JSON list of C-alpha atoms in Angstrom, two decimals:
[
{"chain": "A", "resi": 1, "resn": "HIS", "atom": "CA", "xyz": [15.31, 246.02, 83.13]},
{"chain": "A", "resi": 2, "resn": "PHE", "atom": "CA", "xyz": [16.80, 242.34, 83.70]},
{"chain": "A", "resi": 3, "resn": "LYS", "atom": "CA", "xyz": [20.19, 243.86, 84.43]},
{"chain": "A", "resi": 4, "resn": "TYR", "atom": "CA", "xyz": [18.71, 246.01, 87.23]},
{"chain": "A", "resi": 5, "resn": "GLN", "atom": "CA", "xyz": [16.59, 243.10, 88.63]},
{"chain": "A", "resi": 6, "resn": "ARG", "atom": "CA", "xyz": [19.74, 240.97, 88.74]},
{"chain": "A", "resi": 7, "resn": "TYR", "atom": "CA", "xyz": [21.73, 243.87, 90.47]},
{"chain": "A", "resi": 8, "resn": "LEU", "atom": "CA", "xyz": [18.90, 244.45, 93.03]},
{"chain": "A", "resi": 9, "resn": "LYS", "atom": "CA", "xyz": [18.63, 240.59, 93.75]},
{"chain": "A", "resi": 10, "resn": "ARG", "atom": "CA", "xyz": [22.40, 240.39, 94.40]},
{"chain": "A", "resi": 11, "resn": "TYR", "atom": "CA", "xyz": [22.32, 243.67, 96.57]},
{"chain": "A", "resi": 12, "resn": "LEU", "atom": "CA", "xyz": [19.39, 242.19, 98.68]},
{"chain": "A", "resi": 13, "resn": "ARG", "atom": "CA", "xyz": [21.23, 238.91, 99.04]},
{"chain": "A", "resi": 14, "resn": "THR", "atom": "CA", "xyz": [24.17, 240.71, 100.37]},
{"chain": "A", "resi": 15, "resn": "ILE", "atom": "CA", "xyz": [22.16, 242.61, 102.89]},
{"chain": "A", "resi": 16, "resn": "GLU", "atom": "CA", "xyz": [20.51, 239.17, 104.05]},
{"chain": "A", "resi": 17, "resn": "SER", "atom": "CA", "xyz": [23.95, 237.97, 104.59]},
{"chain": "A", "resi": 18, "resn": "ILE", "atom": "CA", "xyz": [25.05, 240.97, 106.74]},
{"chain": "A", "resi": 19, "resn": "ASP", "atom": "CA", "xyz": [21.84, 240.50, 108.93]},
{"chain": "A", "resi": 20, "resn": "GLU", "atom": "CA", "xyz": [22.54, 236.84, 109.30]},
{"chain": "A", "resi": 21, "resn": "SER", "atom": "CA", "xyz": [26.23, 237.48, 110.40]},
{"chain": "A", "resi": 22, "resn": "VAL", "atom": "CA", "xyz": [25.01, 240.18, 112.97]},
{"chain": "A", "resi": 23, "resn": "GLY", "atom": "CA", "xyz": [22.69, 237.50, 114.35]},
{"chain": "A", "resi": 24, "resn": "ARG", "atom": "CA", "xyz": [25.51, 235.15, 114.78]},
{"chain": "A", "resi": 25, "resn": "VAL", "atom": "CA", "xyz": [27.75, 237.83, 116.60]},
{"chain": "A", "resi": 26, "resn": "LEU", "atom": "CA", "xyz": [24.66, 238.49, 118.84]},
{"chain": "A", "resi": 27, "resn": "ASP", "atom": "CA", "xyz": [24.04, 234.95, 119.45]},
{"chain": "A", "resi": 28, "resn": "PHE", "atom": "CA", "xyz": [27.86, 234.28, 120.33]},
{"chain": "A", "resi": 29, "resn": "LEU", "atom": "CA", "xyz": [27.76, 237.19, 122.88]},
{"chain": "A", "resi": 30, "resn": "GLY", "atom": "CA", "xyz": [24.62, 235.78, 124.64]},
{"chain": "A", "resi": 31, "resn": "GLU", "atom": "CA", "xyz": [25.93, 232.15, 124.64]},
{"chain": "A", "resi": 32, "resn": "ASN", "atom": "CA", "xyz": [29.30, 233.27, 126.13]},
{"chain": "A", "resi": 33, "resn": "GLY", "atom": "CA", "xyz": [28.00, 235.75, 128.90]},
{"chain": "A", "resi": 34, "resn": "LEU", "atom": "CA", "xyz": [29.30, 238.82, 127.08]},
{"chain": "A", "resi": 35, "resn": "ALA", "atom": "CA", "xyz": [25.99, 240.58, 126.05]},
{"chain": "A", "resi": 36, "resn": "GLU", "atom": "CA", "xyz": [25.55, 242.24, 129.41]},
{"chain": "A", "resi": 37, "resn": "ASN", "atom": "CA", "xyz": [28.92, 244.07, 129.06]},
{"chain": "A", "resi": 38, "resn": "THR", "atom": "CA", "xyz": [28.89, 244.88, 125.24]},
{"chain": "A", "resi": 39, "resn": "ILE", "atom": "CA", "xyz": [27.18, 247.57, 123.05]},
{"chain": "A", "resi": 40, "resn": "VAL", "atom": "CA", "xyz": [26.59, 246.53, 119.61]},
{"chain": "A", "resi": 41, "resn": "ILE", "atom": "CA", "xyz": [26.24, 249.16, 117.00]},
{"chain": "A", "resi": 42, "resn": "TYR", "atom": "CA", "xyz": [25.10, 248.31, 113.41]},
{"chain": "A", "resi": 43, "resn": "THR", "atom": "CA", "xyz": [25.45, 250.94, 110.89]},
{"chain": "A", "resi": 44, "resn": "SER", "atom": "CA", "xyz": [26.64, 251.76, 107.44]},
{"chain": "A", "resi": 45, "resn": "ASP", "atom": "CA", "xyz": [28.87, 254.53, 105.86]},
{"chain": "A", "resi": 46, "resn": "HIS", "atom": "CA", "xyz": [26.19, 255.63, 103.45]},
{"chain": "A", "resi": 47, "resn": "GLY", "atom": "CA", "xyz": [22.96, 254.54, 101.96]},
{"chain": "A", "resi": 48, "resn": "PHE", "atom": "CA", "xyz": [22.43, 253.42, 98.41]},
{"chain": "A", "resi": 49, "resn": "SER", "atom": "CA", "xyz": [20.16, 254.51, 95.68]},
{"chain": "A", "resi": 50, "resn": "LEU", "atom": "CA", "xyz": [18.23, 251.66, 94.23]},
{"chain": "A", "resi": 51, "resn": "GLY", "atom": "CA", "xyz": [16.69, 253.50, 91.32]},
{"chain": "A", "resi": 52, "resn": "HIS", "atom": "CA", "xyz": [15.26, 256.32, 93.46]},
{"chain": "A", "resi": 53, "resn": "ASN", "atom": "CA", "xyz": [14.78, 259.48, 91.38]},
{"chain": "A", "resi": 54, "resn": "GLY", "atom": "CA", "xyz": [16.53, 257.50, 88.54]},
{"chain": "A", "resi": 55, "resn": "ILE", "atom": "CA", "xyz": [19.70, 257.14, 90.41]},
{"chain": "A", "resi": 56, "resn": "TRP", "atom": "CA", "xyz": [21.59, 253.92, 90.97]},
{"chain": "A", "resi": 57, "resn": "GLY", "atom": "CA", "xyz": [24.47, 253.58, 93.37]},
{"chain": "A", "resi": 58, "resn": "HIS", "atom": "CA", "xyz": [26.38, 255.95, 95.43]},
{"chain": "A", "resi": 59, "resn": "GLY", "atom": "CA", "xyz": [29.30, 258.20, 95.36]},
{"chain": "A", "resi": 60, "resn": "MET", "atom": "CA", "xyz": [30.88, 258.86, 91.97]},
{"chain": "A", "resi": 61, "resn": "ALA", "atom": "CA", "xyz": [28.23, 256.62, 90.43]},
{"chain": "A", "resi": 62, "resn": "THR", "atom": "CA", "xyz": [25.79, 259.31, 91.07]},
{"chain": "A", "resi": 63, "resn": "TRP", "atom": "CA", "xyz": [28.05, 262.39, 90.09]},
{"chain": "A", "resi": 64, "resn": "PRO", "atom": "CA", "xyz": [27.16, 265.05, 90.51]},
{"chain": "A", "resi": 65, "resn": "ALA", "atom": "CA", "xyz": [26.62, 263.84, 94.04]},
{"chain": "A", "resi": 66, "resn": "THR", "atom": "CA", "xyz": [23.21, 264.02, 95.68]},
{"chain": "A", "resi": 67, "resn": "THR", "atom": "CA", "xyz": [22.31, 264.29, 99.31]},
{"chain": "A", "resi": 68, "resn": "HIS", "atom": "CA", "xyz": [18.83, 262.89, 98.81]},
{"chain": "A", "resi": 69, "resn": "ARG", "atom": "CA", "xyz": [17.46, 260.58, 101.35]},
{"chain": "A", "resi": 70, "resn": "PRO", "atom": "CA", "xyz": [18.44, 257.15, 99.92]},
{"chain": "A", "resi": 71, "resn": "SER", "atom": "CA", "xyz": [21.91, 258.32, 99.91]},
{"chain": "A", "resi": 72, "resn": "PHE", "atom": "CA", "xyz": [22.02, 259.25, 103.43]},
{"chain": "A", "resi": 73, "resn": "ASN", "atom": "CA", "xyz": [19.19, 257.39, 105.29]},
{"chain": "A", "resi": 74, "resn": "ILE", "atom": "CA", "xyz": [21.46, 254.71, 106.84]},
{"chain": "A", "resi": 75, "resn": "PRO", "atom": "CA", "xyz": [20.62, 251.97, 109.40]},
{"chain": "A", "resi": 76, "resn": "LEU", "atom": "CA", "xyz": [21.56, 252.65, 113.01]},
{"chain": "A", "resi": 77, "resn": "VAL", "atom": "CA", "xyz": [20.75, 249.92, 115.28]},
{"chain": "A", "resi": 78, "resn": "VAL", "atom": "CA", "xyz": [22.02, 249.99, 118.99]},
{"chain": "A", "resi": 79, "resn": "CYS", "atom": "CA", "xyz": [21.65, 247.24, 121.38]},
{"chain": "A", "resi": 80, "resn": "GLY", "atom": "CA", "xyz": [23.23, 246.08, 124.70]},
{"chain": "A", "resi": 81, "resn": "GLU", "atom": "CA", "xyz": [22.75, 246.19, 128.43]},
{"chain": "A", "resi": 82, "resn": "PRO", "atom": "CA", "xyz": [22.42, 249.98, 128.91]},
{"chain": "A", "resi": 83, "resn": "VAL", "atom": "CA", "xyz": [19.97, 250.17, 126.02]},
{"chain": "A", "resi": 84, "resn": "GLU", "atom": "CA", "xyz": [16.22, 250.03, 126.85]},
{"chain": "A", "resi": 85, "resn": "ARG", "atom": "CA", "xyz": [15.22, 246.44, 125.68]},
{"chain": "A", "resi": 86, "resn": "GLN", "atom": "CA", "xyz": [12.11, 247.41, 123.72]},
{"chain": "A", "resi": 87, "resn": "GLU", "atom": "CA", "xyz": [12.26, 247.93, 120.00]},
{"chain": "A", "resi": 88, "resn": "LYS", "atom": "CA", "xyz": [11.97, 251.57, 119.26]},
{"chain": "A", "resi": 89, "resn": "VAL", "atom": "CA", "xyz": [12.38, 253.61, 116.05]},
{"chain": "A", "resi": 90, "resn": "CYS", "atom": "CA", "xyz": [13.78, 257.07, 116.52]},
{"chain": "A", "resi": 91, "resn": "ASP", "atom": "CA", "xyz": [12.30, 259.58, 114.12]},
{"chain": "A", "resi": 92, "resn": "ALA", "atom": "CA", "xyz": [14.75, 262.23, 115.09]},
{"chain": "A", "resi": 93, "resn": "MET", "atom": "CA", "xyz": [17.74, 262.74, 112.81]},
{"chain": "A", "resi": 94, "resn": "VAL", "atom": "CA", "xyz": [20.89, 261.51, 114.35]},
{"chain": "A", "resi": 95, "resn": "SER", "atom": "CA", "xyz": [24.45, 261.26, 112.92]},
{"chain": "A", "resi": 96, "resn": "GLN", "atom": "CA", "xyz": [27.21, 258.83, 113.24]},
{"chain": "A", "resi": 97, "resn": "ILE", "atom": "CA", "xyz": [29.22, 261.61, 114.95]},
{"chain": "A", "resi": 98, "resn": "ASP", "atom": "CA", "xyz": [26.71, 261.24, 117.76]},
{"chain": "A", "resi": 99, "resn": "LEU", "atom": "CA", "xyz": [28.27, 257.91, 118.50]},
{"chain": "A", "resi": 100, "resn": "PHE", "atom": "CA", "xyz": [31.23, 259.32, 120.06]},
{"chain": "A", "resi": 101, "resn": "PRO", "atom": "CA", "xyz": [29.64, 261.24, 122.86]},
{"chain": "A", "resi": 102, "resn": "THR", "atom": "CA", "xyz": [27.13, 258.60, 123.35]},
{"chain": "A", "resi": 103, "resn": "LEU", "atom": "CA", "xyz": [29.62, 255.74, 123.76]},
{"chain": "A", "resi": 104, "resn": "LEU", "atom": "CA", "xyz": [31.61, 257.93, 126.28]},
{"chain": "A", "resi": 105, "resn": "SER", "atom": "CA", "xyz": [28.39, 258.51, 128.14]},
{"chain": "A", "resi": 106, "resn": "PHE", "atom": "CA", "xyz": [27.75, 254.73, 128.27]},
{"chain": "A", "resi": 107, "resn": "ALA", "atom": "CA", "xyz": [31.39, 254.23, 129.46]},
{"chain": "A", "resi": 108, "resn": "GLY", "atom": "CA", "xyz": [30.84, 256.86, 132.19]},
{"chain": "A", "resi": 109, "resn": "ILE", "atom": "CA", "xyz": [33.55, 259.11, 130.83]},
{"chain": "A", "resi": 110, "resn": "GLU", "atom": "CA", "xyz": [33.05, 262.82, 130.81]},
{"chain": "A", "resi": 111, "resn": "ALA", "atom": "CA", "xyz": [35.13, 264.33, 127.92]},
{"chain": "A", "resi": 112, "resn": "LYS", "atom": "CA", "xyz": [34.85, 267.69, 126.34]},
{"chain": "A", "resi": 113, "resn": "PRO", "atom": "CA", "xyz": [35.83, 267.64, 122.60]},
{"chain": "A", "resi": 114, "resn": "SER", "atom": "CA", "xyz": [39.03, 269.59, 121.70]},
{"chain": "A", "resi": 115, "resn": "LEU", "atom": "CA", "xyz": [37.25, 271.25, 118.84]},
{"chain": "A", "resi": 116, "resn": "SER", "atom": "CA", "xyz": [33.78, 272.70, 118.56]},
{"chain": "A", "resi": 117, "resn": "SER", "atom": "CA", "xyz": [31.35, 269.87, 117.46]},
{"chain": "A", "resi": 118, "resn": "VAL", "atom": "CA", "xyz": [27.65, 269.48, 116.74]},
{"chain": "A", "resi": 119, "resn": "ALA", "atom": "CA", "xyz": [27.89, 265.82, 117.95]},
{"chain": "A", "resi": 120, "resn": "ARG", "atom": "CA", "xyz": [25.23, 264.89, 120.66]},
{"chain": "A", "resi": 121, "resn": "ASP", "atom": "CA", "xyz": [24.94, 262.32, 123.29]},
{"chain": "A", "resi": 122, "resn": "ILE", "atom": "CA", "xyz": [21.90, 260.26, 122.33]},
{"chain": "A", "resi": 123, "resn": "SER", "atom": "CA", "xyz": [22.30, 257.70, 125.39]},
{"chain": "A", "resi": 124, "resn": "PRO", "atom": "CA", "xyz": [19.40, 259.22, 127.15]},
{"chain": "A", "resi": 125, "resn": "TYR", "atom": "CA", "xyz": [17.00, 258.28, 124.43]},
{"chain": "A", "resi": 126, "resn": "LEU", "atom": "CA", "xyz": [18.53, 254.83, 124.11]},
{"chain": "A", "resi": 127, "resn": "ARG", "atom": "CA", "xyz": [17.89, 254.46, 127.99]},
{"chain": "A", "resi": 128, "resn": "GLY", "atom": "CA", "xyz": [14.26, 255.28, 127.40]},
{"chain": "A", "resi": 129, "resn": "GLN", "atom": "CA", "xyz": [14.35, 258.77, 128.54]},
{"chain": "A", "resi": 130, "resn": "THR", "atom": "CA", "xyz": [12.85, 261.72, 126.75]},
{"chain": "A", "resi": 131, "resn": "GLN", "atom": "CA", "xyz": [15.49, 263.54, 124.56]},
{"chain": "A", "resi": 132, "resn": "HIS", "atom": "CA", "xyz": [14.82, 266.82, 122.69]},
{"chain": "A", "resi": 133, "resn": "TRP", "atom": "CA", "xyz": [17.43, 268.41, 120.29]},
{"chain": "A", "resi": 134, "resn": "SER", "atom": "CA", "xyz": [17.55, 270.46, 117.12]},
{"chain": "A", "resi": 135, "resn": "ASP", "atom": "CA", "xyz": [16.62, 268.27, 114.27]},
{"chain": "A", "resi": 136, "resn": "ALA", "atom": "CA", "xyz": [19.25, 268.91, 111.73]},
{"chain": "A", "resi": 137, "resn": "VAL", "atom": "CA", "xyz": [22.05, 266.76, 110.20]},
{"chain": "A", "resi": 138, "resn": "PHE", "atom": "CA", "xyz": [25.00, 267.86, 108.18]},
{"chain": "A", "resi": 139, "resn": "MET", "atom": "CA", "xyz": [26.40, 265.70, 105.28]},
{"chain": "A", "resi": 140, "resn": "GLU", "atom": "CA", "xyz": [29.10, 265.80, 102.81]},
{"chain": "A", "resi": 141, "resn": "GLN", "atom": "CA", "xyz": [29.69, 263.69, 99.56]},
{"chain": "A", "resi": 142, "resn": "GLU", "atom": "CA", "xyz": [32.27, 264.36, 97.00]},
{"chain": "A", "resi": 143, "resn": "GLU", "atom": "CA", "xyz": [31.83, 267.90, 95.91]},
{"chain": "A", "resi": 144, "resn": "THR", "atom": "CA", "xyz": [28.61, 268.70, 97.87]},
{"chain": "A", "resi": 145, "resn": "ARG", "atom": "CA", "xyz": [27.87, 269.81, 101.46]},
{"chain": "A", "resi": 146, "resn": "ALA", "atom": "CA", "xyz": [24.31, 269.70, 102.80]},
{"chain": "A", "resi": 147, "resn": "VAL", "atom": "CA", "xyz": [22.12, 270.34, 105.82]},
{"chain": "A", "resi": 148, "resn": "ARG", "atom": "CA", "xyz": [18.70, 268.55, 106.15]},
{"chain": "A", "resi": 149, "resn": "THR", "atom": "CA", "xyz": [16.02, 269.28, 108.72]},
{"chain": "A", "resi": 150, "resn": "LYS", "atom": "CA", "xyz": [12.65, 267.64, 108.79]},
{"chain": "A", "resi": 151, "resn": "ASP", "atom": "CA", "xyz": [11.27, 270.30, 106.23]},
{"chain": "A", "resi": 152, "resn": "TRP", "atom": "CA", "xyz": [14.22, 271.31, 104.18]},
{"chain": "A", "resi": 153, "resn": "LEU", "atom": "CA", "xyz": [17.28, 270.08, 102.32]},
{"chain": "A", "resi": 154, "resn": "TYR", "atom": "CA", "xyz": [19.94, 272.47, 101.21]},
{"chain": "A", "resi": 155, "resn": "MET", "atom": "CA", "xyz": [22.83, 271.31, 99.01]},
{"chain": "A", "resi": 156, "resn": "LYS", "atom": "CA", "xyz": [25.79, 273.64, 98.52]},
{"chain": "A", "resi": 157, "resn": "ARG", "atom": "CA", "xyz": [28.45, 272.69, 95.95]},
{"chain": "A", "resi": 158, "resn": "PHE", "atom": "CA", "xyz": [32.03, 273.43, 96.81]},
{"chain": "A", "resi": 159, "resn": "ASP", "atom": "CA", "xyz": [33.71, 276.39, 95.28]},
{"chain": "A", "resi": 160, "resn": "GLY", "atom": "CA", "xyz": [35.40, 275.56, 91.98]},
{"chain": "A", "resi": 161, "resn": "ALA", "atom": "CA", "xyz": [32.98, 272.81, 91.18]},
{"chain": "A", "resi": 162, "resn": "PRO", "atom": "CA", "xyz": [31.72, 272.97, 87.52]},
{"chain": "A", "resi": 163, "resn": "SER", "atom": "CA", "xyz": [28.88, 275.52, 88.08]},
{"chain": "A", "resi": 164, "resn": "HIS", "atom": "CA", "xyz": [27.16, 274.62, 84.91]},
{"chain": "A", "resi": 165, "resn": "LEU", "atom": "CA", "xyz": [26.56, 271.15, 86.30]},
{"chain": "A", "resi": 166, "resn": "LEU", "atom": "CA", "xyz": [26.55, 271.79, 89.92]},
{"chain": "A", "resi": 167, "resn": "GLU", "atom": "CA", "xyz": [24.13, 274.32, 91.25]},
{"chain": "A", "resi": 168, "resn": "ASP", "atom": "CA", "xyz": [23.28, 274.83, 94.86]},
{"chain": "A", "resi": 169, "resn": "ALA", "atom": "CA", "xyz": [19.74, 273.41, 95.53]},
{"chain": "A", "resi": 170, "resn": "LEU", "atom": "CA", "xyz": [17.00, 273.94, 98.22]},
{"chain": "A", "resi": 171, "resn": "PHE", "atom": "CA", "xyz": [14.21, 271.39, 98.52]},
{"chain": "A", "resi": 172, "resn": "ASP", "atom": "CA", "xyz": [11.01, 271.77, 100.47]},
{"chain": "A", "resi": 173, "resn": "LEU", "atom": "CA", "xyz": [10.49, 268.27, 101.76]},
{"chain": "A", "resi": 174, "resn": "ASN", "atom": "CA", "xyz": [6.97, 268.96, 102.69]},
{"chain": "A", "resi": 175, "resn": "ARG", "atom": "CA", "xyz": [6.00, 269.61, 98.98]},
{"chain": "A", "resi": 176, "resn": "ASP", "atom": "CA", "xyz": [8.70, 267.26, 97.41]},
{"chain": "A", "resi": 177, "resn": "PRO", "atom": "CA", "xyz": [9.60, 264.49, 100.05]},
{"chain": "A", "resi": 178, "resn": "GLN", "atom": "CA", "xyz": [11.60, 262.47, 97.53]}
]
């Protein structure tokens, strides 16, 4: 257990360092009159399992890949002049692909994607307006694709993946939230 405690301590120190660095960036923007014309987005490319369900790490460290919540529940913090100034937690599921139409909207640019996309503009919510949409996100990790809603998680393994190890899986998140 000592090895995992040391690993967890180092991981949390890294997160603390990132938080402090983001604070310095925000302070710089404010001190130099740039905050009112800047949108800051704090996010990550993936979550990280810290012993959840017996899994440590992410990516190939968790082979076969999982799309359980710790792997894909990532931070997404948005602040700046067009964003409502009170702290809010959005319980709706959003995806990083939603950032593209959102930033275009903040910039006042109307653009239609050249290919079909499930990306949504979340700027109305960030401006304090009511927003309703289908609560589903799509994920891909290594040999696994998944769709997650509030109630369900379905993992589909790629064709050709070793089927004796990688079966498709459906989880009822009301009965098994982890």
